[in-house]
Coordinates of C-alpha atoms and ligand atoms in Angstrom, one line a residue:
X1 CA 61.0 -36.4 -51.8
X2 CA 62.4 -35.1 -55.3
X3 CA 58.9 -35.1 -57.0
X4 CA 58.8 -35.0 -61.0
X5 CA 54.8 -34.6 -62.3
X6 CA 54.1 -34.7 -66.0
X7 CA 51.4 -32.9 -68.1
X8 CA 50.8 -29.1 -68.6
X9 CA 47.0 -28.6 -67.8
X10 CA 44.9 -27.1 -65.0
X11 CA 44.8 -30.4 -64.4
X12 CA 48.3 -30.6 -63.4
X13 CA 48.7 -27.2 -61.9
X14 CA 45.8 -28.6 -59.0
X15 CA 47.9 -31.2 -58.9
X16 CA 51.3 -29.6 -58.3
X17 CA 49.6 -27.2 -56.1
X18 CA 48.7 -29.6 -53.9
X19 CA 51.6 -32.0 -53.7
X20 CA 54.1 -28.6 -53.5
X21 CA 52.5 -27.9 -49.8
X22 CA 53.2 -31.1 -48.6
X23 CA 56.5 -31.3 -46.2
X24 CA 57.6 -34.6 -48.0
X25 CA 57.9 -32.9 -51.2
X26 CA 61.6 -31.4 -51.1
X27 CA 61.7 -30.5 -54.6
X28 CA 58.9 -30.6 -57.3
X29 CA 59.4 -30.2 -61.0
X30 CA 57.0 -30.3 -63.7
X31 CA 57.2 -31.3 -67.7
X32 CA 55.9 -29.6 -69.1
X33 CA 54.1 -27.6 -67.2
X34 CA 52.8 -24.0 -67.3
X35 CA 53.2 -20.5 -65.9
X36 CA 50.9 -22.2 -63.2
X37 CA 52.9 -24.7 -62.4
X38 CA 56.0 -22.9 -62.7
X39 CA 54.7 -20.9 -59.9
X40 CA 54.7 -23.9 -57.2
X41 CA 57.8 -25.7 -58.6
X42 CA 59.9 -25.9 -61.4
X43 CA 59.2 -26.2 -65.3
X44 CA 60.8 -28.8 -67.3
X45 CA 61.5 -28.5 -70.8
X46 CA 60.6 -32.5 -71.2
X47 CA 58.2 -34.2 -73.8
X48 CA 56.4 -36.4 -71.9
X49 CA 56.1 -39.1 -74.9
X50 CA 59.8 -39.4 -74.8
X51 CA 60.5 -41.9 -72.1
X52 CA 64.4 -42.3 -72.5
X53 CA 64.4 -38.5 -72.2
X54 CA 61.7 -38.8 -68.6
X55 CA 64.4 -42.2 -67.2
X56 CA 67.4 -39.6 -68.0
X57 CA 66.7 -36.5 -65.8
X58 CA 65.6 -39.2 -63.1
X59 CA 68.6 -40.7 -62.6
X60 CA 70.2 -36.8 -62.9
X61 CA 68.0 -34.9 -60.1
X62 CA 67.8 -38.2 -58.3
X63 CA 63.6 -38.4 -58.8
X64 CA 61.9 -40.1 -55.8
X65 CA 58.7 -40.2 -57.3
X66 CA 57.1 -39.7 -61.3
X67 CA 53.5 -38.6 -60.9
X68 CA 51.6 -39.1 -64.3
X69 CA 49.0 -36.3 -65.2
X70 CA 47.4 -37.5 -68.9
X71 CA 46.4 -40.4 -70.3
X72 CA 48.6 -41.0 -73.4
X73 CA 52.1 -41.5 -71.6
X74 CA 50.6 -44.2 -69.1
X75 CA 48.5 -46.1 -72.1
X76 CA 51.6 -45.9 -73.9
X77 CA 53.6 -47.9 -71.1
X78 CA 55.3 -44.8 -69.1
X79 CA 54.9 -47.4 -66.0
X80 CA 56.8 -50.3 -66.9
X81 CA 59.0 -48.3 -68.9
X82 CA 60.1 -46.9 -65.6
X83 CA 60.1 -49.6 -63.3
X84 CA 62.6 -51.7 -65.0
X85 CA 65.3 -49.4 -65.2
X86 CA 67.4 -50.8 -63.7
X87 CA 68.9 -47.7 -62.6
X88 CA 66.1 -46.3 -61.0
X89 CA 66.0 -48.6 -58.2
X90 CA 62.9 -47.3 -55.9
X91 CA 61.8 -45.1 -57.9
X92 CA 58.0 -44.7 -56.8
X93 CA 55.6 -44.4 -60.2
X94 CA 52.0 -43.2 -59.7
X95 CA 49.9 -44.5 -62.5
X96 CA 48.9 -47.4 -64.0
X97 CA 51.0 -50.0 -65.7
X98 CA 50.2 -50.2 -69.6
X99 CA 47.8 -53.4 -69.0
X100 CA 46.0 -51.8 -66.2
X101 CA 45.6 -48.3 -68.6
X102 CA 43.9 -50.4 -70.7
X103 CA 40.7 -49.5 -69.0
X104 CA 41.0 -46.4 -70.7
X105 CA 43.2 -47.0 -73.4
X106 CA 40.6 -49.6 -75.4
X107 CA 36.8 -49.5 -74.9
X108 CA 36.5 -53.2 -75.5
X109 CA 39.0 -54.3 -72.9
X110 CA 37.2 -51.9 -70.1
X111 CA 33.4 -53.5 -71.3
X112 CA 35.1 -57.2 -71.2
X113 CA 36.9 -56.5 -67.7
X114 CA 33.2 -55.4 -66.6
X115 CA 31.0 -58.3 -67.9
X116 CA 34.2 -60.7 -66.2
X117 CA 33.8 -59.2 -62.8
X118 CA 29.9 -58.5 -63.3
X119 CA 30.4 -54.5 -63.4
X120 CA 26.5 -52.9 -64.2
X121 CA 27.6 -51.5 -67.8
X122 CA 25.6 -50.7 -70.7
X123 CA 25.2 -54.1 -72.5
X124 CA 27.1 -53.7 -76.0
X125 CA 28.7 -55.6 -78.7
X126 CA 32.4 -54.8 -80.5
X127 CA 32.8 -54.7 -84.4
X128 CA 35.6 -54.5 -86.6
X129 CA 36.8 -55.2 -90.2
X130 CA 35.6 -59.1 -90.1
X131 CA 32.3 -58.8 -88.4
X132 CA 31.3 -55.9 -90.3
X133 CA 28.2 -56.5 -91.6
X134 CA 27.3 -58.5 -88.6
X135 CA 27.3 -54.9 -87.1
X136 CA 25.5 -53.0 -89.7
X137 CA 22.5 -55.6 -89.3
X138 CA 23.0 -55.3 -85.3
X139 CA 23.1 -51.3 -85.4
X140 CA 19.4 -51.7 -88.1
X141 CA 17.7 -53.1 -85.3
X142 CA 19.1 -51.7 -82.5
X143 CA 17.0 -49.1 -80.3
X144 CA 17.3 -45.6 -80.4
X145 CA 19.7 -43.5 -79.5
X146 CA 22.3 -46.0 -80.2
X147 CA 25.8 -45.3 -78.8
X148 CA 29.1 -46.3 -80.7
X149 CA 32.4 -45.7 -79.1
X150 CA 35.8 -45.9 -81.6
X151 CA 37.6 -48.3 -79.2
X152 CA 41.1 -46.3 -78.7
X153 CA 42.0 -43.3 -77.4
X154 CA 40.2 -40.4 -79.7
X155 CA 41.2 -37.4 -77.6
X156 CA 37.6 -36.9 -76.1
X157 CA 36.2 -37.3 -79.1
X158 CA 35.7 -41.0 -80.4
X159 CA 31.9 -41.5 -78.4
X160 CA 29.0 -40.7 -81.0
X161 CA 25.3 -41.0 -79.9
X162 CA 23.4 -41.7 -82.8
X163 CA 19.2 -40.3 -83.0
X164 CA 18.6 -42.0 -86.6
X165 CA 20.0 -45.8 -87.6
X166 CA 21.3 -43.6 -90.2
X167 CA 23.2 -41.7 -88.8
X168 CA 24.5 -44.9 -86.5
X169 CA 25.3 -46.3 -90.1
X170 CA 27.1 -43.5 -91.6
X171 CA 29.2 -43.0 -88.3
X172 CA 29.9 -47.4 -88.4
X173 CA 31.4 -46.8 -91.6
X174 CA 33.6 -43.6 -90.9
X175 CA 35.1 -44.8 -88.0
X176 CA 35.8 -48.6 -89.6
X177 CA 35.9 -48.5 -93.4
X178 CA 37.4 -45.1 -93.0
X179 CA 39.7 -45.0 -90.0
X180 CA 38.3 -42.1 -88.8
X181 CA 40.4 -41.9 -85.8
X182 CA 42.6 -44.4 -87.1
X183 CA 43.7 -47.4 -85.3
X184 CA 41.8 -46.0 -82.8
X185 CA 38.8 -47.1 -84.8
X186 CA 39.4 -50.0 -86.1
X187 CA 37.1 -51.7 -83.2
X188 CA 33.7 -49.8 -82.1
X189 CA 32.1 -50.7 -79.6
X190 CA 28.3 -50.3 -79.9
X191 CA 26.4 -49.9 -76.8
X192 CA 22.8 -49.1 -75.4
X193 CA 22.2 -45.5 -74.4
X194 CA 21.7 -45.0 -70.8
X195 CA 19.5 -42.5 -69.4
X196 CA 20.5 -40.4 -66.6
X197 CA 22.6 -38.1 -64.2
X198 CA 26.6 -37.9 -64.6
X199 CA 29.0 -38.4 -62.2
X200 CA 32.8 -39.2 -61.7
X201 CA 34.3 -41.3 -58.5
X202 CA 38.0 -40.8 -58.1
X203 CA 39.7 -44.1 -56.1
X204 CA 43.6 -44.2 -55.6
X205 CA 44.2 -47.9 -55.2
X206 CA 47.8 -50.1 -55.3
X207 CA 46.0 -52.9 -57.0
X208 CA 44.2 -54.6 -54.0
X209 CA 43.3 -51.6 -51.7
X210 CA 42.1 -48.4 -52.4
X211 CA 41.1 -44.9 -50.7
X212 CA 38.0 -42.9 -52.4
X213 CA 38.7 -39.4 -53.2
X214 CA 36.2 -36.3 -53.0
X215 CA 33.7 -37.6 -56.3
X216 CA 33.1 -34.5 -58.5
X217 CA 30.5 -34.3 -61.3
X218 CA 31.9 -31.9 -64.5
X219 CA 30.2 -29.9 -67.2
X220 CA 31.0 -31.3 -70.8
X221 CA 29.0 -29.5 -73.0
X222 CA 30.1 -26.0 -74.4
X223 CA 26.5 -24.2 -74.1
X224 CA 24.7 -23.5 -70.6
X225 CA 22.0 -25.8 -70.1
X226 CA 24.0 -28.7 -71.3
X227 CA 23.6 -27.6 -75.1
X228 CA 26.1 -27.6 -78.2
X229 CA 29.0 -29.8 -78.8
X230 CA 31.3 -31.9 -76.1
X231 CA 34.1 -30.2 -74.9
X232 CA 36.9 -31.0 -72.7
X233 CA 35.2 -29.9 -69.7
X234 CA 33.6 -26.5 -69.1
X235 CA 33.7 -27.2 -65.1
X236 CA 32.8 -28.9 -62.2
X237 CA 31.6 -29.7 -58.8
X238 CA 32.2 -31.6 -55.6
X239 CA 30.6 -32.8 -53.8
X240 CA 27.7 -34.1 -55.8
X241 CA 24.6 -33.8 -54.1
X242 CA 23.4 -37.1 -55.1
X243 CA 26.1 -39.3 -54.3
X244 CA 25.2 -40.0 -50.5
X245 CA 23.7 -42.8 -48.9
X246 CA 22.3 -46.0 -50.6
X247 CA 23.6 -44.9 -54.0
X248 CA 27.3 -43.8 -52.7
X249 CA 27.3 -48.0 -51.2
X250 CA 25.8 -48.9 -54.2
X251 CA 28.6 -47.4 -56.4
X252 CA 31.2 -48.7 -53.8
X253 CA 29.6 -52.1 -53.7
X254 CA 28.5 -52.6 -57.2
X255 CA 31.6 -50.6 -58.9
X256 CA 34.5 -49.8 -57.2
X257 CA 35.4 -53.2 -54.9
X258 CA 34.7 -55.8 -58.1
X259 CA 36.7 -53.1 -60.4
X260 CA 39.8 -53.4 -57.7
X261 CA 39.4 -57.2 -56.9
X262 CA 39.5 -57.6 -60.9
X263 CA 42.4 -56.1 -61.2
X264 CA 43.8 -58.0 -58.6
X265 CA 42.5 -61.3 -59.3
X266 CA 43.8 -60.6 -63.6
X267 CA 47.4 -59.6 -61.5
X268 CA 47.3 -56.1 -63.6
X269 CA 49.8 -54.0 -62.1
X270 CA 48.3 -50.8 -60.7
X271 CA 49.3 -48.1 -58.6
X272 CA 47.5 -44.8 -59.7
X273 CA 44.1 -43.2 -59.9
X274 CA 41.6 -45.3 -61.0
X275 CA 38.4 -42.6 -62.5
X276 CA 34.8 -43.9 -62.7
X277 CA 32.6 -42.4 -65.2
X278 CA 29.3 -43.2 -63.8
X279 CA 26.0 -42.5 -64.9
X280 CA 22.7 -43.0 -62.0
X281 CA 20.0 -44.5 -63.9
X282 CA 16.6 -44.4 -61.5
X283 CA 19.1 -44.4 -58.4
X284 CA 21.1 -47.7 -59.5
X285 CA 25.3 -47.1 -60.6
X286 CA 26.3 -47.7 -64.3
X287 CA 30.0 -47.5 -65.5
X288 CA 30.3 -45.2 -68.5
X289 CA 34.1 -45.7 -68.9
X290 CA 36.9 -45.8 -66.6
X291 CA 40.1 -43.3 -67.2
X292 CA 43.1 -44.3 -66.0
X293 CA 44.0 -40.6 -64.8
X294 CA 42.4 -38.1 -62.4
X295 CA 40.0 -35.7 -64.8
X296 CA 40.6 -32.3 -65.7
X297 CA 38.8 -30.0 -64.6
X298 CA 37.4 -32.2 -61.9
X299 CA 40.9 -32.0 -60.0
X300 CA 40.6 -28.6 -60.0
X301 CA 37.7 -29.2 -57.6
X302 CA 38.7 -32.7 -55.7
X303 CA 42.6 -31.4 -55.0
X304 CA 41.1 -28.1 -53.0
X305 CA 39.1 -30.4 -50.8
X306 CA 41.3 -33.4 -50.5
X307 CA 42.6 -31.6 -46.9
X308 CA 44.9 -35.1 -46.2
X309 CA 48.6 -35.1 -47.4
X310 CA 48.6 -36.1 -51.4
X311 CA 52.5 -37.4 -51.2
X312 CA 51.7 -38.9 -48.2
X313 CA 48.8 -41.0 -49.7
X314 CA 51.2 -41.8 -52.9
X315 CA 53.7 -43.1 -50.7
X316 CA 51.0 -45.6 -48.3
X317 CA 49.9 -46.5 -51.9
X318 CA 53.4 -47.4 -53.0
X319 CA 53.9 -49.1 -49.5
X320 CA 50.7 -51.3 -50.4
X321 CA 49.4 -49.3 -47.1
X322 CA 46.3 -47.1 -48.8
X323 CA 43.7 -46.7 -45.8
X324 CA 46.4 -46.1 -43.2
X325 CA 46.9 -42.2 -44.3
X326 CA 42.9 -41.3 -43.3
X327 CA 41.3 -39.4 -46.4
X328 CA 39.8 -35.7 -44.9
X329 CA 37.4 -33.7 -47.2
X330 CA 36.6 -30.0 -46.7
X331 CA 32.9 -30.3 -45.8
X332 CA 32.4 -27.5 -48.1
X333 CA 31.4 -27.0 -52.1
X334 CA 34.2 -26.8 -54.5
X335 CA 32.9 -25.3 -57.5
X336 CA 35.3 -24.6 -60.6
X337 CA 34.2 -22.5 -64.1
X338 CA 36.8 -22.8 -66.9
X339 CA 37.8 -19.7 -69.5
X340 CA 38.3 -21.3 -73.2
X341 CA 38.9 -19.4 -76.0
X342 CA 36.7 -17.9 -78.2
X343 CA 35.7 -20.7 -81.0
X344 CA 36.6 -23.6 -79.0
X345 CA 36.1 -26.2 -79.1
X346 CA 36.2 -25.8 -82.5
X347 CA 38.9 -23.5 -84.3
X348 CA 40.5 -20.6 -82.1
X349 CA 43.1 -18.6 -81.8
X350 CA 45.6 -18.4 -79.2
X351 CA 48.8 -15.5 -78.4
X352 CA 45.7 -13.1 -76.8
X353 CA 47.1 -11.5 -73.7
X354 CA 45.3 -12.3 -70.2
X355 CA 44.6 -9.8 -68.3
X356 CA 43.7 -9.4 -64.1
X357 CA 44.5 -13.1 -63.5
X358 CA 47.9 -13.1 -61.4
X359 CA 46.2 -10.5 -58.9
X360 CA 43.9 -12.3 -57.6
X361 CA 44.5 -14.2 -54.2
X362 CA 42.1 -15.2 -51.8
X363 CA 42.4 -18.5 -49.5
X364 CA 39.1 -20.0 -51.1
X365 CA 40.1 -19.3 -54.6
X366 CA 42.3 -20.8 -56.6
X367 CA 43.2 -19.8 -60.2
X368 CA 44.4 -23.4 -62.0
X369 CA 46.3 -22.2 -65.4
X370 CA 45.9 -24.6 -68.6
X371 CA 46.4 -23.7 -72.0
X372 CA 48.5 -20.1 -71.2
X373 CA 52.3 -19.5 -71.8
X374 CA 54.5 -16.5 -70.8
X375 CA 55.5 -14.5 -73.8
X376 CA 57.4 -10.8 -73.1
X377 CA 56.7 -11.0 -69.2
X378 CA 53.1 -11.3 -70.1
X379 CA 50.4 -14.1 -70.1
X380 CA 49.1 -15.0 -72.8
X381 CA 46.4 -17.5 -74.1
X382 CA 47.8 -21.2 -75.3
X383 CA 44.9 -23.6 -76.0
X384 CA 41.1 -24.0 -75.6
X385 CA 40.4 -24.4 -71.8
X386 CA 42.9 -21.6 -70.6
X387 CA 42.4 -22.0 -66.9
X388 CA 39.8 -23.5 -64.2
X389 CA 38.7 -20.9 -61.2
X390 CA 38.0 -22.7 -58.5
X391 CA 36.2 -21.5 -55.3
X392 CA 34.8 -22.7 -52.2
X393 CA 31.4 -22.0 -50.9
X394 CA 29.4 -23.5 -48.1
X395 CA 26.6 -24.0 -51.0
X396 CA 27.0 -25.0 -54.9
X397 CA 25.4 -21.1 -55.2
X398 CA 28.0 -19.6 -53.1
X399 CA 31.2 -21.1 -54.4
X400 CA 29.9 -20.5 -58.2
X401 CA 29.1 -17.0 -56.7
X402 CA 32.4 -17.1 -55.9
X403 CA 34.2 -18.2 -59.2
X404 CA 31.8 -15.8 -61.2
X405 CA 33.4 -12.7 -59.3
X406 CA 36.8 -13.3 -59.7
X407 CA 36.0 -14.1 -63.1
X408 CA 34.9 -10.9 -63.7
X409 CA 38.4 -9.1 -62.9
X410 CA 39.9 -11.6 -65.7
X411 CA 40.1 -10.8 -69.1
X412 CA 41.2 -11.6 -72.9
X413 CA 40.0 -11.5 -76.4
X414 CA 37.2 -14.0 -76.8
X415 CA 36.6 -15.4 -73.5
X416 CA 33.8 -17.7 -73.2
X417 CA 32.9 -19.8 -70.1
X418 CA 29.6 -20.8 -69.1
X419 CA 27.7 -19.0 -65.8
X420 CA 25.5 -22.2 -65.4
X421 CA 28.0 -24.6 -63.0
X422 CA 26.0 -26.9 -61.0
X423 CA 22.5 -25.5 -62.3
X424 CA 20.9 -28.6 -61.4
X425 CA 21.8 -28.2 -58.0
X426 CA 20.4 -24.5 -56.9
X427 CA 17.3 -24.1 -55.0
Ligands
AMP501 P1 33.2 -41.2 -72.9 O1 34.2 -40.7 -73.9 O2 33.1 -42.7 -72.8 O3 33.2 -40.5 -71.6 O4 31.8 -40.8 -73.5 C1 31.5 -39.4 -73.7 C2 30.1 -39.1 -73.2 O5 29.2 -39.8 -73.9 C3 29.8 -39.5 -71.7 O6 30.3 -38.6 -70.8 C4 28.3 -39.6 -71.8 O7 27.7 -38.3 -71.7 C5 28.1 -40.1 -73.2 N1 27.9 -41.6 -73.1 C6 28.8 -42.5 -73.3 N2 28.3 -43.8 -73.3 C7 26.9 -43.6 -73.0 C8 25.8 -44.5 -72.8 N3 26.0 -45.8 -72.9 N4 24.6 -43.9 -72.6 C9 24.5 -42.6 -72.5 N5 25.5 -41.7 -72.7 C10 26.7 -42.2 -72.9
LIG502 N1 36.6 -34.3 -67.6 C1 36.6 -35.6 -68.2 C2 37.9 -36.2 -68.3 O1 38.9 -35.7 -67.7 O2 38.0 -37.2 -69.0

């Protein structure tokens, strides 16, 4: 299989790392990509948001397969844009078509899809423009905190949860009257806060069956102990020590089966990942959002235990065969700390040289580059997360162990990463 991935995060570099140790993948190429990436196949000068550009070096290196690593290129109808080419007869696409991306893609459209298929959710009402100040009198009464969610993609950053009503009003009127994240905003949805643990279920289904992958629970906030701002994701874990038992057949039960049998029964063309963001509230399974996508940086801990064959499980998915390929998990702790740049996630500065991070090599570490380029033979930083260390323990102590001491041989200006992976976990 001639294999063409798209994205450039650690993210995709877990991913390429993976499929590239398959024996079905011949050839893999990545567009972007990164120096990561360019280590396990080969980069492609590509923008991902250019679909003609994407068809064009299909049909040229004869592509077998187009796996899709972000969000944005799915939502914006990479899928069907693809499949009817009528040129690229075969060709094998793993994500979502645009309708199915829409879980992610618009908050309303995932909260509607839930109440239809009776999916435990946060109850919530949407607002726009013409029900404005139907929502201003619905936000003064509602309890505290209150949540509001712009209802498009916001890059991470569209979820406010409001302590005051004013502050729930001020926000209602930035992201409506405003356009605070533009179109994005035009709808909020407004929704009750749920209290409780985080976690993420990863299921790769064809649109009627499915396979569960490793489940992983990541590390949003930029402070240890959960504190400061949101950021893409500071790192992760898998297994999560919670999900077992009654609440792993709850979440299967409750979340996963009526999410794939609505698809199925609305005929929404899907063949990709399909992310849960959960939240356990007193042991019972709430949907937070859905993604469309894997996560980053939970691949960075789900790929390194995921021991079954990746293309392999593409192509049963693309067969309408998922369950025949059996999924095999290292029993073991997958713990991964990102490096972001000094600043982030606010302002930061990039071009600082890494130091100490091509040297390392051990079979239960894996180094997943991000936001890093090559400039002058050397690497050097490229974004805010800059890579994800991943390391496997037999305990969530010993793998973070693990990641902290190759950390400790990396180096550049600023680095900031947080020692407190999986803190809730430790004895
Ligand atoms: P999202 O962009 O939907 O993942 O939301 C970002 C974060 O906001 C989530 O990871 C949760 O921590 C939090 N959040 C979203 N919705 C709720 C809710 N209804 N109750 C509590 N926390 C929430
Ligand atoms: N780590 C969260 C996400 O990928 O959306």
């Amino acid at each position: 299989m001639i294999i063409l991935l798209l994205g450039s995060g650690g993210r995709e570099h877990a991913l390429a790392w993976k499929m590239a140790q398959s024996a079905l993948c011949s050839e893999l190429f990545i567009a972007p990509g990164n120096p990561g990436t360019g280590a396990v196949g080969q980069n492609i000068a590509l923008n991902t948001g250019d679909f003609q550009a994407v068809a064009t070096f299909c049909r040229e290196k004869k592509v077998d397969m187009v796996v899709v690593g972000p969000e944005d290129p799915l939502v914006n109808g990479i899928y069907d844009f693809l499949k009817q080419d009528a040129e690229l007869p075969g060709l094998i696409v793993v994500g979502p078509s645009a309708a199915g991306a829409q879980l992610e893609g618009s908050k309303a459209f995932a909260k509607a899809f839930m109440a239809r298929h009776g999916i435990p959710t946060a109850s919530y009402r949407e607002f726009n423009r013409s029900n404005y100040n139907e929502g201003v009198q619905y936000l003064q009464q509602h309890k505290l905190p209150v949540v509001l969610k712009a209802d498009g993609l916001a890059a991470g950053k569209g979820v406010v949860i409001a302590q005051t009503h004013e502050e729930a009003l001020v926000t209602f009127e930035e992201m409506i009257q405003q356009s605070k994240f533009g179109s994005a905003s035009e709808k909020v949805v407004v929704e009750e806060f749920l209290d409780g643990i985080e976690m993420s279920a990863f299921a790769l289904t064809d649109g009627s069956s499915y396979v569960m992958l490793p489940e992983a629970k990541d590390y949003k906030r930029i402070g240890e102990g959960d504190t400061g701002p949101n950021t893409g994701g500071m790192g992760a874990i898998s297994p999560v020590p919670f999900y077992n038992g009654d609440f792993r057949q709850k979440v299967i039960d409750k979340v996963v089966k009526p999410t794939i049998e609505g698809l199925s029964a609305e005929k929404i063309v899907y063949n990709g990942f399909v992310f849960f963001g959960l939240i356990n509230v007193a042991g019972e399974p709430y949907v937070i959002e859905y993604n469309c996508r894997m996560g980053d940086p939970e691949t960075e801990v789900v790929m390194p235990r995921l021991q079954s064959d990746l293309v392999q499980l593409f192509l049963d998915m693309s067969a309408g065969e998922l369950g025949q390929t059996p999924v095999l998990m290292d029993e073991r702790t997958a713990t991964t700390v990102v490096l972001v740049s000094g600043g982030y996630p606010g302002d930061f500065e990039r071009g600082k040289t890494i130091s100490g991070m091509a040297n390392l090599s051990d079979t239960d570490l894996m180094v997943f580059q991000a936001g890093i380029k090559e400039a002058n033979g050397q690497l050097v930083t490229n974004g805010g997360r800059v890579a994800a260390v991943t390391s496997m323990g037999d305990s969530v102590q010993d793998a973070v162990a693990g990641a902290l001491k190759s950390i400790d041989s990396i180096s550049f200006e600023g680095m900031n990463f947080r020692k407190d992976i999986g803190y809730e976990f430790m004895n």
